[in-house]
XYZ file of N, CA, C and O in Angstrom:
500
model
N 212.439 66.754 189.240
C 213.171 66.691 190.486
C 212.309 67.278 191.603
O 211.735 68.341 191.370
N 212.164 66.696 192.782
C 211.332 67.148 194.497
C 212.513 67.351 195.170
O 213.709 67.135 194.973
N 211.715 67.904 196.152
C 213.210 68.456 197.648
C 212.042 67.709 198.260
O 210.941 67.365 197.831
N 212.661 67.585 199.391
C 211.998 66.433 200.822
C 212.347 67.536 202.215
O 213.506 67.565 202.630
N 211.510 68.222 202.735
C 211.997 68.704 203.945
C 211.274 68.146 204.615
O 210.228 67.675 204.170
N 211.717 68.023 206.167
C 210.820 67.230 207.294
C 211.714 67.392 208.830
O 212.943 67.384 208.894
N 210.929 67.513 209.824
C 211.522 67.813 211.070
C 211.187 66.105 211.835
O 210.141 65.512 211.571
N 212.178 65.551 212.710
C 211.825 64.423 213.159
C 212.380 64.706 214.627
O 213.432 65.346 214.657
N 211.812 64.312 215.889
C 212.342 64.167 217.116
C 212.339 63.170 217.395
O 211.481 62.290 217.319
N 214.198 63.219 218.078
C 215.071 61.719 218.453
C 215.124 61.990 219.828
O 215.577 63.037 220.291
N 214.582 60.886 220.615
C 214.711 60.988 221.683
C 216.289 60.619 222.588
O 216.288 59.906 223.592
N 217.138 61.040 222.202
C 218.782 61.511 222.177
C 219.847 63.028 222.109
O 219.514 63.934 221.345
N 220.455 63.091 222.526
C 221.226 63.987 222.566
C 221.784 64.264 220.846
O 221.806 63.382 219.988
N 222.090 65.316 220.698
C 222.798 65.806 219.352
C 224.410 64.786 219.024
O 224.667 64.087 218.044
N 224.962 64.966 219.828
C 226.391 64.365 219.880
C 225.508 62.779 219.631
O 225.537 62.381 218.467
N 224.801 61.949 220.581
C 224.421 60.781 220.170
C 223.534 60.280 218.657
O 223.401 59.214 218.056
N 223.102 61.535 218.482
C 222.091 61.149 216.669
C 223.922 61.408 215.840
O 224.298 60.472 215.135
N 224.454 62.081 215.923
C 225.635 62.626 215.066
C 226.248 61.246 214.855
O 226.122 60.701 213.758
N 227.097 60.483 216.141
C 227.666 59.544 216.319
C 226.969 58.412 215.463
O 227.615 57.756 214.646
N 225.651 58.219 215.684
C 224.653 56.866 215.377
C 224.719 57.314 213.679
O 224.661 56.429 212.825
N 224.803 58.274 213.428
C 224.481 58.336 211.659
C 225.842 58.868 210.969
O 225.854 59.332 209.829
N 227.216 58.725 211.947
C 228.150 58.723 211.311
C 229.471 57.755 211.709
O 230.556 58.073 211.222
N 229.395 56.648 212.538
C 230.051 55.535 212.638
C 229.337 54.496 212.943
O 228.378 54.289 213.686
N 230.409 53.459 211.754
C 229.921 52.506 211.325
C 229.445 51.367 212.307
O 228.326 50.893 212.113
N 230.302 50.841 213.463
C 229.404 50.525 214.476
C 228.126 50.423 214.946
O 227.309 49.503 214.970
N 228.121 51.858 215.412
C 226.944 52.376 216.118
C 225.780 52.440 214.462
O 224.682 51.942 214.710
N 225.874 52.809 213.386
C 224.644 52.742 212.500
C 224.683 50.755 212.006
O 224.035 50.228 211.102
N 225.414 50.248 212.728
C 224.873 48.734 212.502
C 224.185 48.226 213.810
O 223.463 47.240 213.663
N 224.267 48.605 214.722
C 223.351 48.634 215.959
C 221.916 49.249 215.680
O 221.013 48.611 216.222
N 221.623 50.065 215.140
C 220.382 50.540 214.609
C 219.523 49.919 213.378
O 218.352 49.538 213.360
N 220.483 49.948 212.384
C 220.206 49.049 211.293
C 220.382 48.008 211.244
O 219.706 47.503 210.347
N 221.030 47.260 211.808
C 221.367 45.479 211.658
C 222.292 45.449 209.865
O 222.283 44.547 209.026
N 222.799 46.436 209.836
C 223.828 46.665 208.179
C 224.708 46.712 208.740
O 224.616 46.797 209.964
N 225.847 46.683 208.172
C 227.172 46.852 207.578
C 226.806 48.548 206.682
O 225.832 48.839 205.988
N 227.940 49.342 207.038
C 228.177 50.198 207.040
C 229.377 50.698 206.385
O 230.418 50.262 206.877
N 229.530 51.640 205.233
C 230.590 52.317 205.276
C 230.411 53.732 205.480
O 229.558 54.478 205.001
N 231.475 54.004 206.369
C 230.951 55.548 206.516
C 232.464 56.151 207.348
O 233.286 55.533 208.024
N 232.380 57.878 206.882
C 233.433 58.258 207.216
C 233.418 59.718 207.876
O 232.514 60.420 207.423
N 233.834 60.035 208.381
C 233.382 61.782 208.506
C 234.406 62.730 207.953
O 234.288 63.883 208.368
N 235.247 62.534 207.229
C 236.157 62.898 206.204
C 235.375 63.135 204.686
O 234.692 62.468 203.908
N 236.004 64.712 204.797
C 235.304 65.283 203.732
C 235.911 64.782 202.153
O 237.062 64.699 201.726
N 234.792 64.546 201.627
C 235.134 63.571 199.677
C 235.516 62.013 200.217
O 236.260 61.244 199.608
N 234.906 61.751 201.374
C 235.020 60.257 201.435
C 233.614 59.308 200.582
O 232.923 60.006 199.840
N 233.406 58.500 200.641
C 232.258 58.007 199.948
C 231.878 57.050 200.821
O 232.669 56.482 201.573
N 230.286 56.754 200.752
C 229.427 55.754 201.893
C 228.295 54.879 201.037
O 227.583 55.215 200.091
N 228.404 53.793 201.659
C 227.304 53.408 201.548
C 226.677 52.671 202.458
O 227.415 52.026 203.202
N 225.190 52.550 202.663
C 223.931 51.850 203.572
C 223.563 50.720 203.089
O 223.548 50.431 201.893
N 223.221 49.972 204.071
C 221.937 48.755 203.844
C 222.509 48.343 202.150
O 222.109 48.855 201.104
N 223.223 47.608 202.266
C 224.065 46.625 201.191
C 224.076 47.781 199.538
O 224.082 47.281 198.413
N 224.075 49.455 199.815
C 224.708 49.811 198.582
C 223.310 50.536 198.080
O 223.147 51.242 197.085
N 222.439 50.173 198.995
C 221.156 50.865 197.986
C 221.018 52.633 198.661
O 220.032 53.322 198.404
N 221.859 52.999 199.286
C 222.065 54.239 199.464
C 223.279 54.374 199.468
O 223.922 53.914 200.412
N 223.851 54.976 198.516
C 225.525 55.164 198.558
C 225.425 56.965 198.249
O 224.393 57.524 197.876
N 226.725 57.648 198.503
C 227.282 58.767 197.675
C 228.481 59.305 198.487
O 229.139 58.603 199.255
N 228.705 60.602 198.251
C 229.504 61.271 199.077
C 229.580 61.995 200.220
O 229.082 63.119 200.283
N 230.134 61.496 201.118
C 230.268 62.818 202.416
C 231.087 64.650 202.052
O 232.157 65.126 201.673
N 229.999 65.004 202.397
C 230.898 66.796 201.898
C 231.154 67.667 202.697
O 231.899 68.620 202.470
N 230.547 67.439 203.762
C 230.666 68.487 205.149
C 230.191 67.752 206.516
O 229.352 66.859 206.625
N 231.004 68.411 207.579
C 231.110 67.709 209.005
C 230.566 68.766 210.004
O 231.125 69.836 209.764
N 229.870 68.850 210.821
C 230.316 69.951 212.133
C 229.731 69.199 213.361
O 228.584 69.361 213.777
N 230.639 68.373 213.881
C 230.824 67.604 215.369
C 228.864 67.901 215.807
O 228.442 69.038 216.015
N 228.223 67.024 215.847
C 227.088 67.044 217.118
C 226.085 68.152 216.513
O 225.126 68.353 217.259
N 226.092 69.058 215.113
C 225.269 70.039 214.854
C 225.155 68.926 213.236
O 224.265 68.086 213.105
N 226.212 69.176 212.200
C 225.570 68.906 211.190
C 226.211 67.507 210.050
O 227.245 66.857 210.209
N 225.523 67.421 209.301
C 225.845 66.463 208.143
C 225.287 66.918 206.479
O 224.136 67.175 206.127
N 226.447 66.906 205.719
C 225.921 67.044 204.260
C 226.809 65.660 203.809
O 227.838 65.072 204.142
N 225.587 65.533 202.718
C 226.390 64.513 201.513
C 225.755 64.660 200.474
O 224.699 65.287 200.386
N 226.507 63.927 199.309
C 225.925 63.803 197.609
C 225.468 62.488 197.512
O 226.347 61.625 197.510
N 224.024 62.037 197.410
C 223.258 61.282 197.451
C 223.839 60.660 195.486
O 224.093 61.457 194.582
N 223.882 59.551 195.388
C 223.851 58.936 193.997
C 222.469 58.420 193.425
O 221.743 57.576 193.951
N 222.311 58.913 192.564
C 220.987 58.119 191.597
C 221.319 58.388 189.895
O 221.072 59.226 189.028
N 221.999 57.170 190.046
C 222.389 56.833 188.809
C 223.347 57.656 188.114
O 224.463 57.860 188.592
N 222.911 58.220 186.826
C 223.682 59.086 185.896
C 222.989 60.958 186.129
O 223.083 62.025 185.523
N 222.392 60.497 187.231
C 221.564 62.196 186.915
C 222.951 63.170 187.533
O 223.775 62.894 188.405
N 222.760 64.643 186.497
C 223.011 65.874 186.254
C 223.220 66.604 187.873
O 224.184 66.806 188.611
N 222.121 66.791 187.919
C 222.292 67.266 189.164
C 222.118 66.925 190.292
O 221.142 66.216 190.538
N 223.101 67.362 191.440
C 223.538 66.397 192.395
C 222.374 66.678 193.562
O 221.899 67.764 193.896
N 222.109 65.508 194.008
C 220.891 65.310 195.399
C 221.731 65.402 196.326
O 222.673 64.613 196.407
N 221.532 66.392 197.194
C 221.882 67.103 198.597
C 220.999 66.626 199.644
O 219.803 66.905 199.722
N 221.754 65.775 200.572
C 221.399 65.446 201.956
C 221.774 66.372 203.185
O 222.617 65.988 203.995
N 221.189 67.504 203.307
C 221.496 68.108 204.690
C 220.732 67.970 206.169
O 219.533 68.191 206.342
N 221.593 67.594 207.103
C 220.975 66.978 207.959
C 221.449 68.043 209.650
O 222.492 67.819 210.265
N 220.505 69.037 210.050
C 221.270 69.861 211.157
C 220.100 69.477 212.342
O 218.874 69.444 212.229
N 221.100 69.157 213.701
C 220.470 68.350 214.627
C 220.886 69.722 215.443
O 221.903 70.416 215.416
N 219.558 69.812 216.233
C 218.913 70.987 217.182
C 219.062 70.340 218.656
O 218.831 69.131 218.654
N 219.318 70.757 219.608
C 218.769 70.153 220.698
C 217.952 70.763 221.461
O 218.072 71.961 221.721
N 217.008 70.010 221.920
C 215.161 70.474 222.309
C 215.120 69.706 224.039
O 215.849 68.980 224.716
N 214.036 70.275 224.151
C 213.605 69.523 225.315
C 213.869 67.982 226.038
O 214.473 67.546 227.019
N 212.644 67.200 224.414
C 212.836 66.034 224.150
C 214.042 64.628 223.656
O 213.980 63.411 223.479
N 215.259 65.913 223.582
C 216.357 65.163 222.963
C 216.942 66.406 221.410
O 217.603 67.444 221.371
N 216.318 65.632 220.468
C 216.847 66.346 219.336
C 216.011 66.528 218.657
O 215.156 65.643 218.623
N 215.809 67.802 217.734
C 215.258 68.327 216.347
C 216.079 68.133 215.433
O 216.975 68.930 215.157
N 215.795 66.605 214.610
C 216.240 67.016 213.471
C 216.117 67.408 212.155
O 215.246 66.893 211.454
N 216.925 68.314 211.687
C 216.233 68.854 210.471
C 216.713 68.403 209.087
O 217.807 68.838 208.727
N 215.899 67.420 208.094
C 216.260 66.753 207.336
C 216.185 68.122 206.275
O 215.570 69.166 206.494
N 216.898 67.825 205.221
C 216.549 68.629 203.673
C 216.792 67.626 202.659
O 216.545 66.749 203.487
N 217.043 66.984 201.651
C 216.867 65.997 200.502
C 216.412 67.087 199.545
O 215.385 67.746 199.710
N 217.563 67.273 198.172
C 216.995 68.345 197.627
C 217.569 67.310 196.366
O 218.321 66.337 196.417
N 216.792 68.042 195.102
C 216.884 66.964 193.507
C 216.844 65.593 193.527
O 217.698 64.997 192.871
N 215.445 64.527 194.584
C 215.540 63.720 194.267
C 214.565 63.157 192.786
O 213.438 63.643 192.688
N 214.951 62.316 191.862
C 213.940 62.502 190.814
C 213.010 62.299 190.794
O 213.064 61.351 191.577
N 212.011 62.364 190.542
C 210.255 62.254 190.483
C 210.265 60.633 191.077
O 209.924 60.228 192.188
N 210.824 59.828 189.820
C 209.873 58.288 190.165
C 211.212 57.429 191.422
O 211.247 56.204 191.533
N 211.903 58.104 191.999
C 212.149 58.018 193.159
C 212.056 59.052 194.429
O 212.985 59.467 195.122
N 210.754 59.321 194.519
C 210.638 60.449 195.624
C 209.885 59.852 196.707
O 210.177 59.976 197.896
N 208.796 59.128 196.195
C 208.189 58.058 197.243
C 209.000 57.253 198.118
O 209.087 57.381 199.339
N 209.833 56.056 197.078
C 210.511 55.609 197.770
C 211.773 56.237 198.927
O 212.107 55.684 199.974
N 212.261 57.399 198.427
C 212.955 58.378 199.486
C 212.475 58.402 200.484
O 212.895 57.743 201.435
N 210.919 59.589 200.552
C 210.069 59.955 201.423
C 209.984 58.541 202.571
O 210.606 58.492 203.632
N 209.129 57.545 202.082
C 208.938 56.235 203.185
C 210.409 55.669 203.631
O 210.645 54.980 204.624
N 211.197 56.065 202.797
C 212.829 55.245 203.645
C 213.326 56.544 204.498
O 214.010 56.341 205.501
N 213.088 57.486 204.227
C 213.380 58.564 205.479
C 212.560 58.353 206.932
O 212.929 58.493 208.098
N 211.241 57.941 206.316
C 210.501 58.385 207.784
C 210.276 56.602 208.481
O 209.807 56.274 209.571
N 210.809 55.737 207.371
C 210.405 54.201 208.009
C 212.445 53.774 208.778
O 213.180 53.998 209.740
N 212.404 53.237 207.773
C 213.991 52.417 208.046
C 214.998 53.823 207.969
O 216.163 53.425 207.930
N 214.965 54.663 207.949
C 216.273 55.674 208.619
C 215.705 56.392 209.862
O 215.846 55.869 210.967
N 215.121 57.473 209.734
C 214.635 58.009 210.771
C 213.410 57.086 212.077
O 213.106 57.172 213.267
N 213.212 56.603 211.373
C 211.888 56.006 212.003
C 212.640 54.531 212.694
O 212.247 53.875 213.658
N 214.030 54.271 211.682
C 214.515 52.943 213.096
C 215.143 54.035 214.216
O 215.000 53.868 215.428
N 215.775 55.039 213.696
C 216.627 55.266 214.658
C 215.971 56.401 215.631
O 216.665 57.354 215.985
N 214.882 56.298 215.970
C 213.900 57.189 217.073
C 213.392 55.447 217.700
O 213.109 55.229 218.878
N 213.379 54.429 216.638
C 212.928 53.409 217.538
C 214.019 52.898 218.542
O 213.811 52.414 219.654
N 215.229 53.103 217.920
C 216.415 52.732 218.598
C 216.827 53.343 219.701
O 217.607 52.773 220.465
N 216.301 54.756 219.974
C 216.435 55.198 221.116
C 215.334 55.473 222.585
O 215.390 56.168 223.600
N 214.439 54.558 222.031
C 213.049 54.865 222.506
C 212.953 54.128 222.945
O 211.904 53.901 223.549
């Protein structure tokens, strides 16, 4: 199992990265997906037709996001914490990804910084 930490700046307000990565709308404007998504805690989500699904576990308006990432049958649960800073430039955000398994860590790593983070800094840019 790897953890993934990484800082990314969105050229957006906190309340606007919060909104874009937690209704379904607005993350199909970025992604061109269909979306399920909820900000209700023990709701369940999924991205880009299912290949990122799990649980939503914690909310705090315009600062933060947790969820339980799914990969497969594994033991222990992959933690998505996501706390958005606001900076100069817009936003600091601060990714964490913790227990993803070895022979999916690559693919994590490049879908964090390409098609999640990396559309949605293009989307506001």
């Amino acid at each position: 199992m790897k953890d993934y930490k990484k800082y990314y700046s969105v050229p957006a307000s906190p309340e606007e990265i919060y909104l874009a990565l937690t209704t379904p709308a607005t993350i199909f404007l970025w992604t061109g997906e269909e979306a399920e998504m909820s900000t209700e805690p023990g709701s369940e989500f999924s991205l880009w037709e299912g290949s990122i699904s799990g649980k939503n576990l914690e909310f705090e308006y315009g600062k933060k996001i947790v969820q339980e990432w799914y990969f497969g049958d594994q033991e222990e649960k992959s933690i998505v914490t996501i706390k958005l800073h606001p900076d100069k430039d817009g936003t600091s955000v601060e990714l964490r990804h913790s227990n993803i398994p070895d022979e999916d860590f690559q693919d994590i790593k490049d879908g964090w910084d390409g098609a999640y983070f990396g559309a949605l800094i293009d989307f506001y840019s």
